[in-house]
PDB file of C-alpha atoms in Angstrom:
ATOM      1  CA  MET A   1       0.160   0.173   0.274  1.00 91.00           C
ATOM      2  CA  LEU A   2       1.263   3.513  -1.080  1.00 95.00           C
ATOM      3  CA  GLN A   3       1.401   6.110   1.600  1.00 96.00           C
ATOM      4  CA  ILE A   4       0.925   9.672  -0.096  1.00 97.00           C
ATOM      5  CA  GLY A   5       1.680  12.989   1.920  1.00 96.00           C
ATOM      6  CA  VAL A   6      -0.216  16.197   1.461  1.00 97.00           C
ATOM      7  CA  THR A   7       1.322  19.351   2.417  1.00 95.00           C
ATOM      8  CA  GLY A   8       1.557  22.964   1.742  1.00 95.00           C
ATOM      9  CA  GLY A   9       1.482  26.383   3.397  1.00 93.00           C
ATOM     10  CA  ILE A  10      -1.448  27.964   4.987  1.00 93.00           C
ATOM     11  CA  GLY A  11      -4.317  28.718   2.637  1.00 94.00           C
ATOM     12  CA  SER A  12      -2.845  26.654   0.061  1.00 96.00           C
ATOM     13  CA  GLY A  13      -6.083  24.190  -0.193  1.00 95.00           C
ATOM     14  CA  LYS A  14      -4.726  21.112   0.776  1.00 95.00           C
ATOM     15  CA  SER A  15      -7.406  20.235   2.832  1.00 93.00           C
ATOM     16  CA  ILE A  16     -10.061  21.064  -0.467  1.00 96.00           C
ATOM     17  CA  VAL A  17      -7.203  18.452  -2.331  1.00 97.00           C
ATOM     18  CA  CYS A  18      -7.785  15.880   0.618  1.00 97.00           C
ATOM     19  CA  GLN A  19     -11.286  16.370   0.639  1.00 97.00           C
ATOM     20  CA  ILE A  20     -11.460  15.690  -3.477  1.00 98.00           C
ATOM     21  CA  PHE A  21      -9.069  12.330  -2.599  1.00 98.00           C
ATOM     22  CA  SER A  22     -11.681  11.276  -0.141  1.00 97.00           C
ATOM     23  CA  ALA A  23     -14.503  11.740  -2.482  1.00 97.00           C
ATOM     24  CA  LEU A  24     -12.612   9.325  -4.761  1.00 97.00           C
ATOM     25  CA  GLY A  25     -12.772   6.876  -1.877  1.00 96.00           C
ATOM     26  CA  THR A  26      -9.396   7.297  -0.566  1.00 97.00           C
ATOM     27  CA  PRO A  27      -8.863   7.148   3.303  1.00 98.00           C
ATOM     28  CA  VAL A  28      -7.484  10.479   4.360  1.00 97.00           C
ATOM     29  CA  TYR A  29      -5.796  11.365   7.732  1.00 97.00           C
ATOM     30  CA  SER A  30      -5.474  14.792   8.705  1.00 95.00           C
ATOM     31  CA  ALA A  31      -2.684  15.388  11.363  1.00 92.00           C
ATOM     32  CA  ASP A  32      -3.799  18.789  12.343  1.00 90.00           C
ATOM     33  CA  ASP A  33      -7.196  17.489  12.791  1.00 93.00           C
ATOM     34  CA  ARG A  34      -5.968  14.199  14.845  1.00 95.00           C
ATOM     35  CA  ALA A  35      -3.901  16.249  17.061  1.00 94.00           C
ATOM     36  CA  LYS A  36      -6.424  18.354  17.936  1.00 95.00           C
ATOM     37  CA  TRP A  37      -8.453  15.345  18.691  1.00 96.00           C
ATOM     38  CA  LEU A  38      -6.057  14.102  20.721  1.00 97.00           C
ATOM     39  CA  LEU A  39      -5.116  17.350  22.845  1.00 97.00           C
ATOM     40  CA  ASN A  40      -8.642  17.089  23.937  1.00 96.00           C
ATOM     41  CA  HIS A  41      -9.465  13.435  24.423  1.00 96.00           C
ATOM     42  CA  ASP A  42      -6.031  11.870  24.890  1.00 96.00           C
ATOM     43  CA  GLU A  43      -5.952  11.469  28.968  1.00 95.00           C
ATOM     44  CA  LYS A  44      -2.077  10.720  28.888  1.00 96.00           C
ATOM     45  CA  LEU A  45      -1.425  13.548  26.302  1.00 97.00           C
ATOM     46  CA  LYS A  46      -3.513  16.319  28.502  1.00 97.00           C
ATOM     47  CA  GLN A  47      -1.524  15.153  31.638  1.00 96.00           C
ATOM     48  CA  SER A  48       1.947  15.714  29.967  1.00 97.00           C
ATOM     49  CA  VAL A  49       0.561  19.137  28.238  1.00 97.00           C
ATOM     50  CA  THR A  50      -0.692  20.301  31.487  1.00 97.00           C
ATOM     51  CA  ALA A  51       2.751  19.285  33.175  1.00 97.00           C
ATOM     52  CA  LEU A  52       4.629  21.551  30.443  1.00 96.00           C
ATOM     53  CA  LEU A  53       2.315  24.316  30.134  1.00 96.00           C
ATOM     54  CA  GLY A  54       0.298  24.369  33.471  1.00 95.00           C
ATOM     55  CA  ALA A  55      -3.581  24.347  34.284  1.00 95.00           C
ATOM     56  CA  GLU A  56      -4.227  26.967  32.145  1.00 96.00           C
ATOM     57  CA  ALA A  57      -3.547  24.952  29.016  1.00 96.00           C
ATOM     58  CA  TYR A  58      -7.069  23.441  29.367  1.00 97.00           C
ATOM     59  CA  LEU A  59     -10.389  25.374  30.013  1.00 96.00           C
ATOM     60  CA  SER A  60     -12.816  24.226  33.022  1.00 94.00           C
ATOM     61  CA  ASP A  61     -14.665  22.046  30.777  1.00 95.00           C
ATOM     62  CA  GLY A  62     -11.526  20.006  30.001  1.00 93.00           C
ATOM     63  CA  SER A  63     -11.232  21.283  26.550  1.00 95.00           C
ATOM     64  CA  TYR A  64      -7.442  22.535  25.336  1.00 96.00           C
ATOM     65  CA  ASN A  65      -6.991  26.225  25.344  1.00 95.00           C
ATOM     66  CA  ARG A  66      -5.516  26.382  22.177  1.00 91.00           C
ATOM     67  CA  SER A  67      -5.728  30.232  21.801  1.00 89.00           C
ATOM     68  CA  TRP A  68      -3.542  30.760  25.240  1.00 93.00           C
ATOM     69  CA  VAL A  69      -1.457  28.184  24.355  1.00 95.00           C
ATOM     70  CA  ALA A  70      -0.545  29.425  20.932  1.00 89.00           C
ATOM     71  CA  LYS A  71      -0.056  32.700  22.805  1.00 88.00           C
ATOM     72  CA  ARG A  72       2.936  31.540  24.802  1.00 91.00           C
ATOM     73  CA  VAL A  73       4.392  29.262  22.827  1.00 90.00           C
ATOM     74  CA  PHE A  74       4.556  30.964  19.663  1.00 81.00           C
ATOM     75  CA  GLN A  75       6.613  33.890  21.454  1.00 82.00           C
ATOM     76  CA  ASN A  76       8.819  31.265  22.869  1.00 90.00           C
ATOM     77  CA  PRO A  77      10.315  29.111  20.784  1.00 87.00           C
ATOM     78  CA  LEU A  78      11.679  26.469  23.387  1.00 93.00           C
ATOM     79  CA  LEU A  79       8.540  26.265  24.712  1.00 94.00           C
ATOM     80  CA  LEU A  80       7.253  25.067  21.077  1.00 91.00           C
ATOM     81  CA  GLN A  81       9.602  22.949  20.611  1.00 91.00           C
ATOM     82  CA  GLN A  82       8.954  20.979  24.059  1.00 95.00           C
ATOM     83  CA  LEU A  83       5.239  20.902  23.350  1.00 95.00           C
ATOM     84  CA  ASN A  84       6.041  19.538  19.685  1.00 92.00           C
ATOM     85  CA  ALA A  85       8.069  16.823  21.463  1.00 94.00           C
ATOM     86  CA  ILE A  86       5.161  15.804  23.401  1.00 95.00           C
ATOM     87  CA  VAL A  87       2.353  16.076  20.687  1.00 94.00           C
ATOM     88  CA  HIS A  88       4.026  14.807  17.629  1.00 91.00           C
ATOM     89  CA  PRO A  89       5.309  11.233  18.687  1.00 92.00           C
ATOM     90  CA  ARG A  90       1.432  10.796  19.918  1.00 95.00           C
ATOM     91  CA  VAL A  91       0.350  11.860  16.664  1.00 93.00           C
ATOM     92  CA  GLY A  92       2.993   9.553  14.954  1.00 90.00           C
ATOM     93  CA  GLN A  93       1.572   6.665  16.969  1.00 94.00           C
ATOM     94  CA  ASP A  94      -2.113   7.336  16.105  1.00 96.00           C
ATOM     95  CA  THR A  95      -0.964   7.479  12.633  1.00 93.00           C
ATOM     96  CA  GLN A  96       0.677   4.017  12.698  1.00 93.00           C
ATOM     97  CA  GLU A  97      -2.592   2.483  14.115  1.00 95.00           C
ATOM     98  CA  TRP A  98      -4.489   4.655  11.274  1.00 96.00           C
ATOM     99  CA  VAL A  99      -2.582   3.325   8.450  1.00 95.00           C
ATOM    100  CA  HIS A 100      -2.878  -0.332   9.794  1.00 96.00           C
ATOM    101  CA  LYS A 101      -6.556  -0.056   9.905  1.00 97.00           C
ATOM    102  CA  HIS A 102      -6.610   1.101   6.049  1.00 97.00           C
ATOM    103  CA  SER A 103      -4.384  -1.501   4.742  1.00 94.00           C
ATOM    104  CA  HIS A 104      -7.014  -2.831   2.315  1.00 94.00           C
ATOM    105  CA  ALA A 105      -6.694   0.431   0.467  1.00 96.00           C
ATOM    106  CA  PRO A 106      -4.398   0.903  -2.515  1.00 96.00           C
ATOM    107  CA  TYR A 107      -3.248   3.823  -1.216  1.00 97.00           C
ATOM    108  CA  VAL A 108      -3.626   6.439   1.796  1.00 97.00           C
ATOM    109  CA  VAL A 109      -3.217  10.238   1.889  1.00 97.00           C
ATOM    110  CA  LYS A 110      -1.592  11.806   4.915  1.00 96.00           C
ATOM    111  CA  GLU A 111      -2.171  15.665   5.420  1.00 95.00           C
ATOM    112  CA  ALA A 112       0.102  17.915   7.426  1.00 90.00           C
ATOM    113  CA  ALA A 113       1.406  21.058   7.273  1.00 84.00           C
ATOM    114  CA  ILE A 114       5.048  20.070   8.247  1.00 83.00           C
ATOM    115  CA  MET A 115       6.235  17.359   6.237  1.00 88.00           C
ATOM    116  CA  ALA A 116       9.899  16.054   5.332  1.00 85.00           C
ATOM    117  CA  LYS A 117      10.734  14.637   2.075  1.00 88.00           C
ATOM    118  CA  ALA A 118       9.406  10.995   0.820  1.00 86.00           C
ATOM    119  CA  GLY A 119      11.395   8.366   2.683  1.00 80.00           C
ATOM    120  CA  GLN A 120      13.278  10.889   4.758  1.00 83.00           C
ATOM    121  CA  ASN A 121      12.443   9.299   8.590  1.00 78.00           C
ATOM    122  CA  ASN A 122       8.924   8.664   7.487  1.00 85.00           C
ATOM    123  CA  ALA A 123       6.925   6.187   5.708  1.00 88.00           C
ATOM    124  CA  LEU A 124       5.737   8.151   2.833  1.00 94.00           C
ATOM    125  CA  ASP A 125       5.968   6.830  -0.751  1.00 95.00           C
ATOM    126  CA  ASN A 126       5.374  10.702  -2.508  1.00 96.00           C
ATOM    127  CA  VAL A 127       4.870  13.792  -1.460  1.00 96.00           C
ATOM    128  CA  ILE A 128       2.348  16.134  -3.042  1.00 97.00           C
ATOM    129  CA  VAL A 129       2.423  19.966  -2.482  1.00 97.00           C
ATOM    130  CA  VAL A 130      -0.504  22.276  -3.159  1.00 97.00           C
ATOM    131  CA  HIS A 131       0.828  25.453  -4.339  1.00 96.00           C
ATOM    132  CA  ALA A 132      -0.668  28.871  -4.443  1.00 96.00           C
ATOM    133  CA  PRO A 133       0.736  32.350  -4.313  1.00 94.00           C
ATOM    134  CA  ALA A 134       1.068  34.084  -1.053  1.00 93.00           C
ATOM    135  CA  ASP A 135      -1.386  36.733  -1.925  1.00 94.00           C
ATOM    136  CA  LEU A 136      -3.939  34.678  -2.720  1.00 96.00           C
ATOM    137  CA  ARG A 137      -3.357  32.343   0.262  1.00 96.00           C
ATOM    138  CA  ILE A 138      -3.596  35.389   2.646  1.00 96.00           C
ATOM    139  CA  ALA A 139      -6.807  36.372   0.797  1.00 95.00           C
ATOM    140  CA  ARG A 140      -8.053  32.600   1.489  1.00 96.00           C
ATOM    141  CA  VAL A 141      -7.139  32.740   5.043  1.00 95.00           C
ATOM    142  CA  LEU A 142      -8.872  36.101   5.765  1.00 95.00           C
ATOM    143  CA  GLU A 143     -12.116  35.232   4.052  1.00 95.00           C
ATOM    144  CA  ARG A 144     -12.437  32.070   6.068  1.00 94.00           C
ATOM    145  CA  ASP A 145     -11.142  33.461   9.435  1.00 92.00           C
ATOM    146  CA  PRO A 146     -12.135  36.946   9.663  1.00 91.00           C
ATOM    147  CA  GLN A 147     -11.010  37.425  13.330  1.00 90.00           C
ATOM    148  CA  ARG A 148      -7.370  37.013  12.060  1.00 89.00           C
ATOM    149  CA  SER A 149      -5.659  40.162  10.807  1.00 92.00           C
ATOM    150  CA  GLU A 150      -3.357  39.987   7.805  1.00 94.00           C
ATOM    151  CA  LYS A 151      -0.406  40.605   9.757  1.00 92.00           C
ATOM    152  CA  GLU A 152      -1.381  37.598  11.751  1.00 89.00           C
ATOM    153  CA  VAL A 153      -1.740  35.678   8.621  1.00 92.00           C
ATOM    154  CA  ARG A 154       1.636  36.865   7.393  1.00 92.00           C
ATOM    155  CA  ASP A 155       3.473  35.963  10.573  1.00 87.00           C
ATOM    156  CA  ILE A 156       2.070  32.189  10.092  1.00 86.00           C
ATOM    157  CA  ILE A 157       3.284  32.285   6.436  1.00 91.00           C
ATOM    158  CA  ALA A 158       6.697  33.456   7.908  1.00 89.00           C
ATOM    159  CA  ARG A 159       7.190  30.993  10.476  1.00 84.00           C
ATOM    160  CA  GLN A 160       6.190  28.081   7.868  1.00 87.00           C
ATOM    161  CA  ALA A 161       8.481  26.326   5.331  1.00 89.00           C
ATOM    162  CA  THR A 162       8.808  28.563   2.390  1.00 91.00           C
ATOM    163  CA  ASP A 163       7.190  27.693  -0.971  1.00 91.00           C
ATOM    164  CA  GLU A 164      10.869  26.834  -2.657  1.00 93.00           C
ATOM    165  CA  GLU A 165      11.621  24.746   0.547  1.00 93.00           C
ATOM    166  CA  ARG A 166       8.394  22.878  -0.011  1.00 94.00           C
ATOM    167  CA  LEU A 167       8.857  22.334  -3.749  1.00 93.00           C
ATOM    168  CA  LYS A 168      12.079  20.842  -2.927  1.00 94.00           C
ATOM    169  CA  ILE A 169      10.270  17.902  -1.268  1.00 94.00           C
ATOM    170  CA  ALA A 170       7.476  17.411  -3.989  1.00 95.00           C
ATOM    171  CA  ASP A 171       7.349  14.451  -5.732  1.00 96.00           C
ATOM    172  CA  HIS A 172       4.170  16.061  -7.500  1.00 97.00           C
ATOM    173  CA  VAL A 173       2.676  19.711  -7.431  1.00 97.00           C
ATOM    174  CA  VAL A 174      -0.885  20.477  -7.336  1.00 98.00           C
ATOM    175  CA  TYR A 175      -1.348  24.176  -8.669  1.00 97.00           C
ATOM    176  CA  ASN A 176      -4.507  25.832  -6.683  1.00 96.00           C
ATOM    177  CA  ASP A 177      -3.791  29.279  -8.056  1.00 94.00           C
ATOM    178  CA  GLU A 178      -7.266  29.631  -9.580  1.00 91.00           C
ATOM    179  CA  SER A 179      -5.801  29.228 -13.063  1.00 93.00           C
ATOM    180  CA  GLN A 180      -5.843  25.391 -13.233  1.00 93.00           C
ATOM    181  CA  LEU A 181      -8.976  22.972 -11.825  1.00 96.00           C
ATOM    182  CA  LEU A 182      -7.933  21.164  -9.108  1.00 96.00           C
ATOM    183  CA  ILE A 183     -10.116  17.968  -9.943  1.00 97.00           C
ATOM    184  CA  PRO A 184      -8.298  16.815 -12.995  1.00 97.00           C
ATOM    185  CA  GLN A 185      -5.012  17.250 -11.117  1.00 98.00           C
ATOM    186  CA  VAL A 186      -5.885  15.027  -8.301  1.00 98.00           C
ATOM    187  CA  TRP A 187      -7.580  12.504 -10.537  1.00 98.00           C
ATOM    188  CA  GLN A 188      -4.475  12.124 -12.636  1.00 97.00           C
ATOM    189  CA  LEU A 189      -2.650  11.594  -9.113  1.00 98.00           C
ATOM    190  CA  HIS A 190      -5.500   8.987  -8.121  1.00 97.00           C
ATOM    191  CA  LEU A 191      -5.181   7.349 -11.446  1.00 97.00           C
ATOM    192  CA  LEU A 192      -1.499   6.950 -10.626  1.00 96.00           C
ATOM    193  CA  PHE A 193      -1.433   6.043  -7.301  1.00 96.00           C
ATOM    194  CA  LYS A 194      -4.052   3.242  -7.619  1.00 92.00           C
ATOM    195  CA  LYS A 195      -2.253   0.966  -9.717  1.00 83.00           C
TER     196      LYS A 195
END
């Protein structure tokens, strides 16, 4: 079974590309969504996060205090590194369990904002980079998240890998720049991977 990674910067459209793969019957794992779920439901992970960041990391109803944590860790690179060292291994374990559960499929797709080249300390066979110009990405994020400022979005982009860095790890590029249709691009990859 092939394991395909899908990545791209904020607002690039990696989630929509994954929705197309899903509509084609492909199992899709969203690392970000699963990390959020695990941070809210995995008791051992919650204990580790609380030990690192304090009780404020969770609200009184037990849900993850994402905005408070984000404000703390993005101003403190060491703290962010420590949080990632707790969360990433748990998401990795969850991913392996999910892949095993879907081993009957010809291929699976794993979506993540941060990704290494296929075969570089991962089980990926191919990496798809979803590419869109920065201005278009910013406009998309501001439309979907009106509470964010343009400066906030630009700060997020500045912390992410550059387009050049992402394109270096790409085995395939899907262009989501509004000049090319997405579905035919994903369909061609689907036919390639399901062989």
